[in-house]
PDB file of C-alpha atoms in Angstrom:
ATOM      1  CA  MET L   9     -17.815  -1.399  15.661  1.00 84.00           C
ATOM      2  CA  ASP L  10     -15.642  -4.680  15.258  1.00 89.00           C
ATOM      3  CA  LEU L  11     -17.281  -6.523  18.158  1.00 94.00           C
ATOM      4  CA  ILE L  12     -20.658  -5.825  16.584  1.00 94.00           C
ATOM      5  CA  ALA L  13     -19.363  -6.837  13.425  1.00 92.00           C
ATOM      6  CA  ILE L  14     -17.960 -10.057  14.870  1.00 94.00           C
ATOM      7  CA  ILE L  15     -21.386 -10.766  16.619  1.00 94.00           C
ATOM      8  CA  VAL L  16     -23.190 -10.050  13.665  1.00 94.00           C
ATOM      9  CA  ALA L  17     -21.153 -12.259  11.328  1.00 94.00           C
ATOM     10  CA  GLY L  18     -21.483 -15.014  13.755  1.00 94.00           C
ATOM     11  CA  LEU L  19     -25.330 -14.687  14.149  1.00 94.00           C
ATOM     12  CA  PHE L  20     -25.593 -14.891  10.048  1.00 93.00           C
ATOM     13  CA  GLY L  21     -23.357 -17.757   9.755  1.00 93.00           C
ATOM     14  CA  TRP L  22     -25.349 -19.397  12.371  1.00 93.00           C
ATOM     15  CA  GLN L  23     -28.535 -18.870  10.589  1.00 92.00           C
ATOM     16  CA  ASN L  24     -27.410 -19.644   7.205  1.00 87.00           C
ATOM     17  CA  GLY L  25     -25.187 -22.450   7.969  1.00 82.00           C
ATOM     18  CA  ARG L  26     -23.624 -22.641   4.571  1.00 83.00           C
ATOM     19  CA  LEU L  27     -20.886 -20.959   2.556  1.00 83.00           C
ATOM     20  CA  GLY L  28     -21.463 -20.813  -1.403  1.00 87.00           C
ATOM     21  CA  LYS L  29     -21.086 -18.239  -3.992  1.00 92.00           C
ATOM     22  CA  ARG L  30     -23.628 -16.035  -2.988  1.00 92.00           C
ATOM     23  CA  GLU L  31     -22.461 -15.771   0.845  1.00 90.00           C
ATOM     24  CA  LEU L  32     -18.796 -15.129  -0.391  1.00 90.00           C
ATOM     25  CA  GLN L  33     -20.174 -12.182  -2.798  1.00 94.00           C
ATOM     26  CA  ILE L  34     -22.027 -11.049   0.293  1.00 91.00           C
ATOM     27  CA  ILE L  35     -19.027 -10.928   2.662  1.00 92.00           C
ATOM     28  CA  GLY L  36     -17.073  -9.458  -0.225  1.00 93.00           C
ATOM     29  CA  ILE L  37     -19.410  -6.563  -0.498  1.00 95.00           C
ATOM     30  CA  VAL L  38     -19.381  -5.947   3.576  1.00 93.00           C
ATOM     31  CA  VAL L  39     -15.828  -5.943   3.542  1.00 94.00           C
ATOM     32  CA  VAL L  40     -15.121  -3.427   0.535  1.00 94.00           C
ATOM     33  CA  GLY L  41     -17.853  -1.379   1.850  1.00 94.00           C
ATOM     34  CA  TRP L  42     -16.702  -1.036   5.364  1.00 92.00           C
ATOM     35  CA  SER L  43     -13.221  -0.796   4.337  1.00 91.00           C
ATOM     36  CA  ALA L  44     -14.216   2.429   1.834  1.00 91.00           C
ATOM     37  CA  VAL L  45     -16.203   4.119   4.375  1.00 91.00           C
ATOM     38  CA  THR L  46     -13.382   3.811   6.971  1.00 89.00           C
ATOM     39  CA  SER L  47     -10.672   4.809   4.367  1.00 87.00           C
ATOM     40  CA  VAL L  48     -12.824   8.116   3.285  1.00 88.00           C
ATOM     41  CA  ALA L  49     -13.079   8.839   7.094  1.00 86.00           C
ATOM     42  CA  SER L  50      -9.179   9.126   7.202  1.00 84.00           C
ATOM     43  CA  VAL L  51      -8.078  10.375   3.704  1.00 84.00           C
ATOM     44  CA  PRO L  52      -5.290  12.467   5.319  1.00 83.00           C
ATOM     45  CA  TYR L  53      -3.361   9.450   6.563  1.00 83.00           C
ATOM     46  CA  LEU L  54      -4.524   7.110   3.684  1.00 86.00           C
ATOM     47  CA  THR L  55      -1.934   5.231   2.056  1.00 90.00           C
ATOM     48  CA  LEU L  56      -1.871   1.820  -0.086  1.00 90.00           C
ATOM     49  CA  GLY L  57      -0.529  -0.115   2.507  1.00 91.00           C
ATOM     50  CA  SER L  58      -3.226   1.178   5.258  1.00 89.00           C
ATOM     51  CA  LEU L  59      -5.985   0.482   2.662  1.00 90.00           C
ATOM     52  CA  GLY L  60      -4.696  -3.003   1.895  1.00 92.00           C
ATOM     53  CA  PHE L  61      -4.238  -3.701   5.501  1.00 93.00           C
ATOM     54  CA  ASP L  62      -7.787  -2.323   6.206  1.00 92.00           C
ATOM     55  CA  LEU L  63      -9.246  -4.933   3.537  1.00 93.00           C
ATOM     56  CA  PHE L  64      -7.249  -7.624   5.067  1.00 95.00           C
ATOM     57  CA  TYR L  65      -8.418  -6.809   8.688  1.00 95.00           C
ATOM     58  CA  HIS L  66     -11.978  -6.392   7.719  1.00 94.00           C
ATOM     59  CA  ALA L  67     -12.140  -9.493   5.667  1.00 95.00           C
ATOM     60  CA  VAL L  68     -10.879 -11.645   8.578  1.00 96.00           C
ATOM     61  CA  VAL L  69     -13.417  -9.862  11.139  1.00 95.00           C
ATOM     62  CA  VAL L  70     -16.427 -10.597   8.914  1.00 94.00           C
ATOM     63  CA  ALA L  71     -15.235 -13.942   7.506  1.00 94.00           C
ATOM     64  CA  VAL L  72     -13.873 -15.790  10.676  1.00 95.00           C
ATOM     65  CA  PRO L  73     -17.189 -15.249  12.916  1.00 95.00           C
ATOM     66  CA  TYR L  74     -19.017 -16.229   9.766  1.00 95.00           C
ATOM     67  CA  LEU L  75     -17.273 -19.324   9.176  1.00 94.00           C
ATOM     68  CA  VAL L  76     -17.390 -20.246  12.855  1.00 95.00           C
ATOM     69  CA  GLY L  77     -20.941 -19.688  12.907  1.00 95.00           C
ATOM     70  CA  ALA L  78     -21.745 -21.908   9.899  1.00 93.00           C
ATOM     71  CA  LEU L  79     -19.598 -24.657  10.846  1.00 93.00           C
ATOM     72  CA  ALA L  80     -21.223 -24.564  14.495  1.00 93.00           C
ATOM     73  CA  ARG L  81     -24.724 -24.800  13.167  1.00 92.00           C
ATOM     74  CA  ARG L  82     -23.600 -27.509  10.903  1.00 89.00           C
ATOM     75  CA  VAL L  83     -22.186 -29.567  13.848  1.00 91.00           C
ATOM     76  CA  VAL L  84     -25.645 -29.075  15.772  1.00 90.00           C
ATOM     77  CA  ARG L  85     -27.477 -30.117  12.896  1.00 86.00           C
ATOM     78  CA  GLY L  86     -25.486 -33.204  12.554  1.00 81.00           C
ATOM     79  CA  ARG L  87     -26.035 -34.130  16.134  1.00 73.00           C
ATOM     80  CA  GLY L  88     -29.866 -33.252  16.054  1.00 57.00           C
TER      81      GLY L  88
END
């Protein structure tokens, strides 16, 4: 699931090629939704620390590939 999220985030970053307020809000919604779903699936083992780690981990998994895709798009546009 993480690999799919990385690929999709990178592709969206490549398509958009920008990082504004709207893109940050969308990334936030995806991260919170993904964390909520995984947290509900593991309710018996849920702690505040695990919830915080999930939020951080999902933010990195979604935001970093998006940023790499957006920056790669800007570099390619600058050359072409």
